[in-house]
Coordinates of C-alpha atoms in Angstrom, one line a residue:
M1 CA 104.2 84.1 316.5
S2 CA 104.4 86.6 319.4
R3 CA 106.8 89.5 318.9
L4 CA 109.8 90.1 321.1
R5 CA 111.7 93.4 320.8
V6 CA 115.0 93.4 322.6
A7 CA 117.5 96.1 323.6
V8 CA 121.0 95.0 324.4
V9 CA 123.2 97.5 326.2
G10 CA 126.9 96.6 325.5
A11 CA 128.2 95.4 322.2
G12 CA 131.1 93.2 323.4
P13 CA 131.1 89.4 323.2
A14 CA 128.5 89.0 326.0
G15 CA 126.0 91.1 324.2
I16 CA 126.6 89.7 320.8
Y17 CA 126.5 86.1 321.9
A18 CA 123.3 86.7 323.9
S19 CA 121.7 88.2 320.8
D20 CA 122.8 85.3 318.6
I21 CA 121.6 82.6 321.1
L22 CA 118.3 84.4 321.7
M23 CA 117.5 84.6 318.0
K24 CA 118.3 80.9 317.6
E25 CA 116.4 79.7 320.7
A26 CA 113.3 81.8 319.8
E27 CA 113.1 80.7 316.2
G28 CA 109.7 79.3 315.4
T29 CA 108.1 80.7 318.6
H30 CA 108.8 84.4 318.5
E31 CA 109.5 87.1 316.0
V32 CA 112.6 88.6 317.5
S33 CA 114.1 92.1 316.7
I34 CA 117.3 93.2 318.5
D35 CA 118.9 96.6 318.8
L36 CA 122.4 96.7 320.2
F37 CA 123.5 99.9 322.0
E38 CA 127.2 100.6 322.6
R39 CA 128.7 103.8 324.1
L40 CA 131.8 103.5 321.9
P41 CA 131.7 104.1 318.2
A42 CA 133.0 100.5 317.5
P43 CA 131.7 97.1 318.8
Y44 CA 133.5 94.1 320.3
G45 CA 134.2 95.5 323.8
L46 CA 137.0 93.9 325.6
V47 CA 138.0 91.9 322.6
R48 CA 138.9 95.2 320.9
Y49 CA 139.9 97.1 324.0
G50 CA 140.9 94.7 326.7
V51 CA 143.1 92.0 325.1
A52 CA 146.8 92.6 324.2
P53 CA 147.1 93.3 320.4
D54 CA 149.8 90.7 320.0
H55 CA 147.4 87.8 320.6
P56 CA 146.6 86.4 317.2
R57 CA 143.8 84.3 318.5
I58 CA 141.8 87.5 319.0
K59 CA 141.1 87.4 315.2
G60 CA 139.2 84.2 315.6
V61 CA 136.9 85.7 318.2
V62 CA 136.4 88.9 316.2
N63 CA 135.5 86.8 313.1
A64 CA 132.9 84.9 315.1
L65 CA 131.4 88.1 316.4
R66 CA 131.4 89.7 312.9
D67 CA 129.6 86.7 311.5
V68 CA 126.7 87.3 314.0
L69 CA 126.5 91.0 313.1
D70 CA 126.7 90.2 309.4
T71 CA 123.5 88.2 309.5
G72 CA 121.7 91.6 309.2
R73 CA 119.2 90.6 311.9
I74 CA 120.7 93.0 314.6
R75 CA 120.8 96.8 314.4
I76 CA 123.7 98.5 316.1
F77 CA 123.6 102.0 317.6
G78 CA 127.2 103.0 318.5
N79 CA 128.3 106.1 320.3
V80 CA 125.1 105.9 322.4
N81 CA 125.5 106.2 326.1
F82 CA 123.0 104.5 328.3
G83 CA 121.7 106.9 331.0
T84 CA 122.2 110.1 329.0
D85 CA 121.7 109.5 325.2
I86 CA 119.1 106.9 325.9
T87 CA 117.4 106.1 329.3
L88 CA 115.8 103.1 330.9
E89 CA 112.4 104.8 330.4
D90 CA 113.1 105.2 326.7
L91 CA 113.9 101.5 326.4
Q92 CA 110.8 100.5 328.4
Q93 CA 108.6 102.4 326.0
R94 CA 110.1 100.7 322.9
Y95 CA 111.1 97.1 324.0
N96 CA 109.8 94.1 325.8
I97 CA 113.1 93.5 327.6
V98 CA 116.7 94.9 328.0
I99 CA 119.8 92.8 328.4
F100 CA 122.7 94.5 330.1
S101 CA 126.1 93.3 329.0
T102 CA 128.3 96.2 329.9
G103 CA 131.2 94.2 331.2
A104 CA 133.9 95.4 333.6
F105 CA 136.4 98.0 332.4
Y106 CA 137.9 99.4 335.6
D107 CA 140.5 98.2 338.0
A108 CA 139.6 96.6 341.3
D109 CA 141.2 98.3 344.3
L110 CA 144.3 97.0 346.1
D111 CA 144.2 98.2 349.7
I112 CA 147.9 98.6 350.7
P113 CA 149.7 101.7 352.0
G114 CA 151.2 103.9 349.3
I115 CA 149.1 102.5 346.4
E116 CA 148.0 106.0 345.4
A117 CA 151.6 107.3 345.0
E118 CA 152.8 108.9 341.8
G119 CA 153.9 106.1 339.5
S120 CA 151.3 103.6 340.7
Y121 CA 148.7 102.6 338.1
G122 CA 145.8 100.3 337.5
A123 CA 146.6 97.7 334.8
A124 CA 143.4 98.6 333.0
D125 CA 144.6 102.1 332.4
F126 CA 147.7 100.8 330.8
V127 CA 145.7 98.3 328.7
N128 CA 143.4 101.1 327.6
W129 CA 146.5 103.0 326.4
Y130 CA 148.1 100.3 324.4
D131 CA 144.7 99.1 323.0
G132 CA 143.8 102.6 321.8
Y133 CA 140.7 103.0 324.0
P134 CA 139.0 106.3 322.9
E135 CA 138.8 107.7 326.4
A136 CA 142.4 106.8 327.4
S137 CA 145.4 109.1 327.5
R138 CA 147.5 109.2 324.3
T139 CA 150.8 109.1 326.2
W140 CA 152.2 106.9 328.8
P141 CA 155.3 107.6 331.1
L142 CA 157.6 104.6 330.3
D143 CA 160.5 106.4 332.0
Q144 CA 161.6 103.9 334.6
S145 CA 164.0 101.0 334.0
S146 CA 162.5 98.7 336.7
V147 CA 158.7 98.3 337.1
A148 CA 156.4 96.0 339.1
V149 CA 153.2 94.2 338.1
I150 CA 151.1 92.9 340.9
G151 CA 149.0 89.9 340.0
N152 CA 149.2 86.3 338.7
G153 CA 146.4 86.3 336.1
N154 CA 146.4 86.7 332.3
V155 CA 146.1 90.5 332.5
A156 CA 149.2 90.6 334.6
L157 CA 151.1 88.6 332.0
D158 CA 149.8 90.7 329.2
V159 CA 150.9 93.9 330.9
A160 CA 154.3 92.4 331.7
R161 CA 154.9 91.2 328.1
V162 CA 153.9 94.5 326.5
L163 CA 156.1 96.4 329.0
A164 CA 159.1 94.3 328.1
K165 CA 158.5 93.8 324.4
H166 CA 160.6 95.7 321.8
A167 CA 158.4 98.1 319.9
D168 CA 159.3 96.8 316.4
D169 CA 158.0 93.3 317.5
M170 CA 154.6 94.9 318.0
L171 CA 154.4 96.3 314.4
P172 CA 152.6 93.2 313.0
T173 CA 149.8 94.0 315.3
E174 CA 147.1 96.8 315.1
I175 CA 148.7 99.0 317.8
P176 CA 148.1 102.8 317.1
A177 CA 151.0 105.0 316.0
N178 CA 151.2 106.7 319.4
V179 CA 151.6 103.4 321.2
Y180 CA 154.4 102.3 318.9
E181 CA 156.2 105.6 319.6
G182 CA 155.8 105.2 323.3
L183 CA 157.1 101.7 323.4
K184 CA 160.0 102.6 321.0
N185 CA 161.2 105.2 323.5
T186 CA 160.7 103.1 326.7
A187 CA 163.3 103.0 329.5
V188 CA 162.0 99.7 330.8
T189 CA 164.5 96.9 331.0
D190 CA 163.2 94.8 334.0
V191 CA 159.6 93.9 334.8
H192 CA 158.9 92.2 338.1
V193 CA 155.7 90.2 338.4
F194 CA 154.5 89.3 341.9
G195 CA 152.1 86.7 343.2
R196 CA 151.4 85.8 346.8
R197 CA 151.0 82.1 346.2
G198 CA 153.2 79.4 344.7
P199 CA 154.1 78.8 341.0
L200 CA 151.5 76.1 340.6
Q201 CA 148.7 78.1 342.2
V202 CA 148.7 80.8 339.5
K203 CA 145.6 82.0 337.7
F204 CA 147.1 82.5 334.2
T205 CA 146.7 79.9 331.4
P206 CA 149.5 77.9 329.9
L207 CA 149.2 79.7 326.6
E208 CA 149.8 83.1 328.3
L209 CA 152.8 81.8 330.2
R210 CA 154.3 80.2 327.1
E211 CA 154.0 83.4 325.1
L212 CA 155.9 85.2 327.8
G213 CA 158.9 83.1 327.1
E214 CA 158.7 83.6 323.3
V215 CA 159.3 87.4 323.4
P216 CA 162.4 88.2 321.4
G217 CA 165.2 89.8 323.4
V218 CA 163.6 89.1 326.7
D219 CA 164.7 86.6 329.3
I220 CA 162.5 85.0 332.0
V221 CA 164.1 85.1 335.5
V222 CA 162.8 82.7 338.2
A223 CA 164.3 82.1 341.6
E224 CA 165.0 78.5 342.7
E225 CA 163.8 79.3 346.2
D226 CA 160.3 79.6 345.0
F227 CA 160.0 76.0 343.9
D228 CA 159.6 72.6 345.6
R229 CA 158.4 74.2 348.8
D230 CA 155.4 72.0 349.1
P231 CA 156.1 68.8 347.0
E232 CA 153.0 66.9 348.0
S233 CA 150.6 69.7 347.0
D234 CA 152.6 70.3 343.8
E235 CA 152.1 66.7 342.8
A236 CA 148.4 66.9 343.5
A237 CA 148.1 70.1 341.5
K238 CA 149.8 68.5 338.5
K239 CA 146.8 66.2 338.1
N240 CA 145.2 69.2 336.4
K241 CA 146.5 69.1 332.8
Q242 CA 146.9 72.9 332.6
I243 CA 148.9 73.0 335.8
L244 CA 151.1 70.2 334.5
V245 CA 151.9 72.2 331.4
I246 CA 152.6 75.3 333.5
S247 CA 155.0 73.2 335.6
R248 CA 156.9 72.0 332.5
I249 CA 157.2 75.5 331.2
L250 CA 158.5 76.8 334.5
G251 CA 160.8 73.8 334.8
K252 CA 162.4 74.6 331.4
W253 CA 163.1 78.2 332.5
R254 CA 164.6 77.0 335.8
G255 CA 167.2 75.1 333.7
E256 CA 168.1 78.2 331.7
Q257 CA 169.0 80.6 334.5
E258 CA 172.7 80.3 334.0
S259 CA 172.6 81.4 330.4
L260 CA 170.5 84.5 330.5
E261 CA 171.9 87.4 328.5
A262 CA 169.0 89.3 326.9
P263 CA 168.9 93.1 327.2
R264 CA 165.4 92.9 328.9
R265 CA 164.1 90.6 331.6
I266 CA 160.8 89.6 333.2
H267 CA 161.2 88.4 336.8
L268 CA 158.6 86.1 338.2
H269 CA 158.3 86.3 342.0
F270 CA 156.2 83.7 343.8
Y271 CA 155.3 83.5 347.5
A272 CA 155.6 87.3 347.6
R273 CA 152.6 89.2 349.0
P274 CA 152.7 93.0 348.2
A275 CA 152.4 94.8 351.5
E276 CA 153.3 98.4 350.8
V277 CA 154.4 100.8 348.1
V278 CA 157.5 102.5 349.3
T279 CA 157.7 106.1 348.3
E280 CA 160.3 108.9 348.0
D281 CA 159.0 112.4 347.7
G282 CA 155.6 111.0 347.0
R283 CA 156.7 108.8 344.1
V284 CA 157.1 105.0 343.9
S285 CA 160.6 103.9 344.8
A286 CA 160.1 100.2 345.8
L287 CA 157.5 97.5 346.4
R288 CA 157.7 96.0 349.8
V289 CA 156.6 92.3 349.9
V290 CA 156.1 89.8 352.6
R291 CA 157.4 86.3 351.9
T292 CA 154.7 83.7 352.3
E293 CA 154.8 80.0 352.8
P294 CA 152.4 77.2 351.9
T295 CA 150.0 76.0 354.6
A296 CA 148.4 72.6 355.1
D297 CA 145.0 73.7 353.8
G298 CA 146.5 74.6 350.4
G299 CA 146.7 78.4 351.1
V300 CA 149.6 80.5 352.1
A301 CA 150.6 82.4 355.3
D302 CA 152.9 85.3 356.0
T303 CA 156.4 84.7 357.3
D304 CA 158.6 87.2 359.1
E305 CA 160.7 87.9 356.0
I306 CA 160.2 91.3 354.3
R307 CA 161.9 92.4 351.1
D308 CA 162.0 95.7 349.3
I309 CA 162.3 95.5 345.5
P310 CA 163.4 98.8 343.9
V311 CA 161.0 99.8 341.2
G312 CA 160.0 103.1 339.7
Q313 CA 156.4 102.1 338.7
I314 CA 153.8 99.7 339.9
Y315 CA 150.9 98.2 337.9
R316 CA 148.1 96.5 339.9
A317 CA 146.5 93.7 337.9
V318 CA 144.3 92.3 340.6
G319 CA 141.0 92.2 338.7
Y320 CA 138.4 94.3 337.0
F321 CA 135.3 95.9 338.5
G322 CA 131.9 96.7 337.0
S323 CA 130.3 100.1 337.0
P324 CA 126.7 101.1 338.0
L325 CA 124.1 102.0 335.4
E326 CA 121.5 104.7 335.8
D327 CA 118.2 103.4 337.3
V328 CA 119.5 99.8 337.4
P329 CA 120.1 97.8 340.6
F330 CA 123.8 97.4 341.4
D331 CA 125.9 95.5 344.0
E332 CA 128.5 97.9 345.1
R333 CA 130.5 95.2 346.9
R334 CA 130.8 92.8 344.0
G335 CA 130.6 95.3 341.1
V336 CA 127.8 93.5 339.4
I337 CA 124.1 93.8 338.6
P338 CA 122.4 91.6 341.2
N339 CA 120.5 88.8 339.4
I340 CA 119.3 85.2 339.6
A341 CA 120.5 83.2 336.6
G342 CA 120.5 86.4 334.6
A343 CA 117.1 87.9 335.7
V344 CA 117.8 91.2 337.5
V345 CA 116.7 91.4 341.1
D346 CA 116.3 94.4 343.5
G347 CA 117.7 94.9 347.0
N348 CA 115.0 92.6 348.4
G349 CA 115.8 89.8 345.9
E350 CA 112.7 90.4 343.9
R351 CA 112.8 90.2 340.1
V352 CA 112.7 93.5 338.3
Q353 CA 110.4 93.4 335.3
G354 CA 112.1 93.6 331.9
L355 CA 115.7 93.6 333.1
F356 CA 118.3 90.9 332.4
A357 CA 122.1 90.7 332.6
T358 CA 124.8 88.6 331.0
G359 CA 128.6 88.5 330.9
W360 CA 131.0 90.1 333.5
I361 CA 128.4 92.6 334.7
K362 CA 126.3 89.5 335.6
R363 CA 128.8 87.2 337.2
G364 CA 131.9 89.3 337.8
P365 CA 135.2 89.5 335.8
V366 CA 136.0 85.9 335.6
G367 CA 135.9 83.3 332.8
L368 CA 136.7 83.3 329.1
I369 CA 134.6 83.1 326.0
G370 CA 133.2 79.7 326.8
A371 CA 131.8 81.0 330.1
T372 CA 130.4 84.0 328.3
K373 CA 128.4 81.8 326.0
S374 CA 127.1 79.7 328.9
D375 CA 126.1 82.9 330.7
A376 CA 124.2 84.1 327.7
R377 CA 122.3 80.8 327.3
E378 CA 121.3 80.8 330.9
T379 CA 120.0 84.4 330.6
V380 CA 118.1 83.5 327.4
E381 CA 116.4 80.7 329.2
Q382 CA 115.2 83.2 331.8
I383 CA 113.9 85.5 329.1
L384 CA 111.9 82.9 327.2
G385 CA 110.7 81.1 330.2
D386 CA 108.5 83.8 331.6
E387 CA 106.8 86.2 329.3
S388 CA 104.9 87.7 332.2
N389 CA 108.2 89.4 333.2
W390 CA 108.3 91.3 329.9
W391 CA 107.3 95.0 329.4
Q392 CA 104.6 95.9 327.0
P393 CA 106.0 98.7 324.8
T394 CA 103.9 101.7 323.9
I395 CA 105.9 102.8 320.9
D396 CA 105.7 100.3 318.0
D397 CA 107.5 102.1 315.2
E398 CA 111.1 100.7 315.0
Q399 CA 112.2 103.7 312.9
E400 CA 111.1 106.2 315.5
L401 CA 114.4 105.5 317.4
F402 CA 116.4 107.2 314.7
T403 CA 114.2 110.3 315.1
L404 CA 114.7 110.2 318.9
L405 CA 118.5 110.0 318.7
E406 CA 118.7 112.7 316.0
K407 CA 116.5 115.0 318.1
R408 CA 118.9 114.6 321.0
Q409 CA 121.8 115.3 318.6
V410 CA 123.4 112.0 319.2
R411 CA 126.0 111.2 316.5
F412 CA 125.3 107.5 316.5
T413 CA 127.0 105.0 314.3
D414 CA 125.5 101.8 312.7
L415 CA 126.6 98.5 311.3
E416 CA 127.5 100.0 307.9
G417 CA 129.5 102.7 309.7
W418 CA 131.5 100.0 311.6
R419 CA 132.2 98.3 308.3
R420 CA 133.4 101.7 306.9
L421 CA 135.7 102.2 310.0
D422 CA 136.9 98.6 309.7
A423 CA 137.9 99.1 306.1
H424 CA 139.5 102.5 306.9
E425 CA 141.7 100.9 309.6
Q426 CA 142.8 98.2 307.2
Q427 CA 143.7 100.9 304.6
L428 CA 145.8 102.7 307.2
G429 CA 147.6 99.4 307.9
E430 CA 148.1 98.7 304.2
A431 CA 149.8 102.0 303.7
E432 CA 152.4 100.9 306.3
G433 CA 152.7 97.3 305.3
R434 CA 150.6 96.2 308.3
E435 CA 147.3 94.4 308.5
R436 CA 145.6 97.2 310.4
V437 CA 146.2 100.4 312.3
K438 CA 143.6 101.1 314.9
V439 CA 141.9 104.6 315.0
V440 CA 141.9 105.9 318.6
E441 CA 140.3 109.3 318.5
R442 CA 136.5 109.2 319.1
D443 CA 135.8 112.0 316.7
E444 CA 137.8 110.4 313.9
M445 CA 136.0 107.1 314.5
I446 CA 132.6 108.8 314.4
N447 CA 133.5 110.9 311.3
V448 CA 134.7 107.9 309.4
S449 CA 131.8 105.7 310.5
R450 CA 129.2 108.4 309.5
D451 CA 131.2 109.3 306.3
E452 CA 131.5 112.9 307.7
T453 CA 135.3 113.3 307.5
G454 CA 136.2 116.8 308.5
D455 CA 133.1 117.3 310.7
T456 CA 134.2 117.3 314.3
K457 CA 131.2 118.9 315.9

């Protein structure tokens, strides 16, 4: 069998699934060895740092990823940053190919006046805070009673739910201590969620929407004026089973508007296009929206009606955007690595030898786990279908990589280190009667992983 040495940059679901599928598809034809590089000390990417902690279904995904890593067939090098700690040239000398699966962690822009005002934030920054991302701030200014969330996708609903939720209801999750304290002292009572289209043209899933209405001590406020504006299109949309469920959930809430009495509220605004952030002394004071109306082609158009909704903070949840990687082609407009079915191409559309991509950095930040698996399978087909596109490594010793990283004084972590950190977080949770408490400081994560507690160099 021919040998295939693979470097995967990014240890989230995309990278781990690609590794798993590649090992299975190459069985019997290639002797595969895979090294997974992750710039954070812990794996799992957006599953650990991009999904709200009060989603119990995360555990199922984490367990599936853990099963892949526990096969022992993949080496992990955590706390290794591509471009500085290890370069493309380093990988080319040691591997036949590299798969980039770095995802998309940063907020897409929203080009409206005032969006840069004090009190205006990207949703990803807030998610990073409540998920304990190592590079995020440890505090968050939850000092306004009324806030706005722009967007009608799952991230928008996650942000709205966490903003409105009572801190004690988050204790069964793995939220860090600083996040619990922040939520406990919040001033937020009203969260306004804005989407420019109608209630049956939303991007979130029924599960996310249903969870919104199950938050203790929080009412869902909807406006009757936002419904039944385009009955013919609504009936057509309901042929989709997911939209039918969403319609039923919203219909239930419509019937409850006369009996709302919870101390906190989430207001859902449809047909409301954010047009401007209104400011006072440089700080957010309101969100100006233009009322829209349905059009014959299934879209929406602006009306002459403009409304100002007083809010003290704004969170834009209009999508994520990928980041460029050193010496790797990048599409600045789409925020992805340009590729054909996972094979990386240059500015002229020509394939770049040895480079492949999968996940959000390949297709953009859309799709759930099922799409990530399909992505990985497509990329693997490209890898195995053309060995002439592989590099021929000049360094054959797989142990030499440890020497290289140590020489560069990289405090890398490995699979055993992740298991050590995983057990440590569970022990922290057990001490408080919780399942887990997430460690957030990078140095602490590294020290625990490397069994170097007390060493912060």
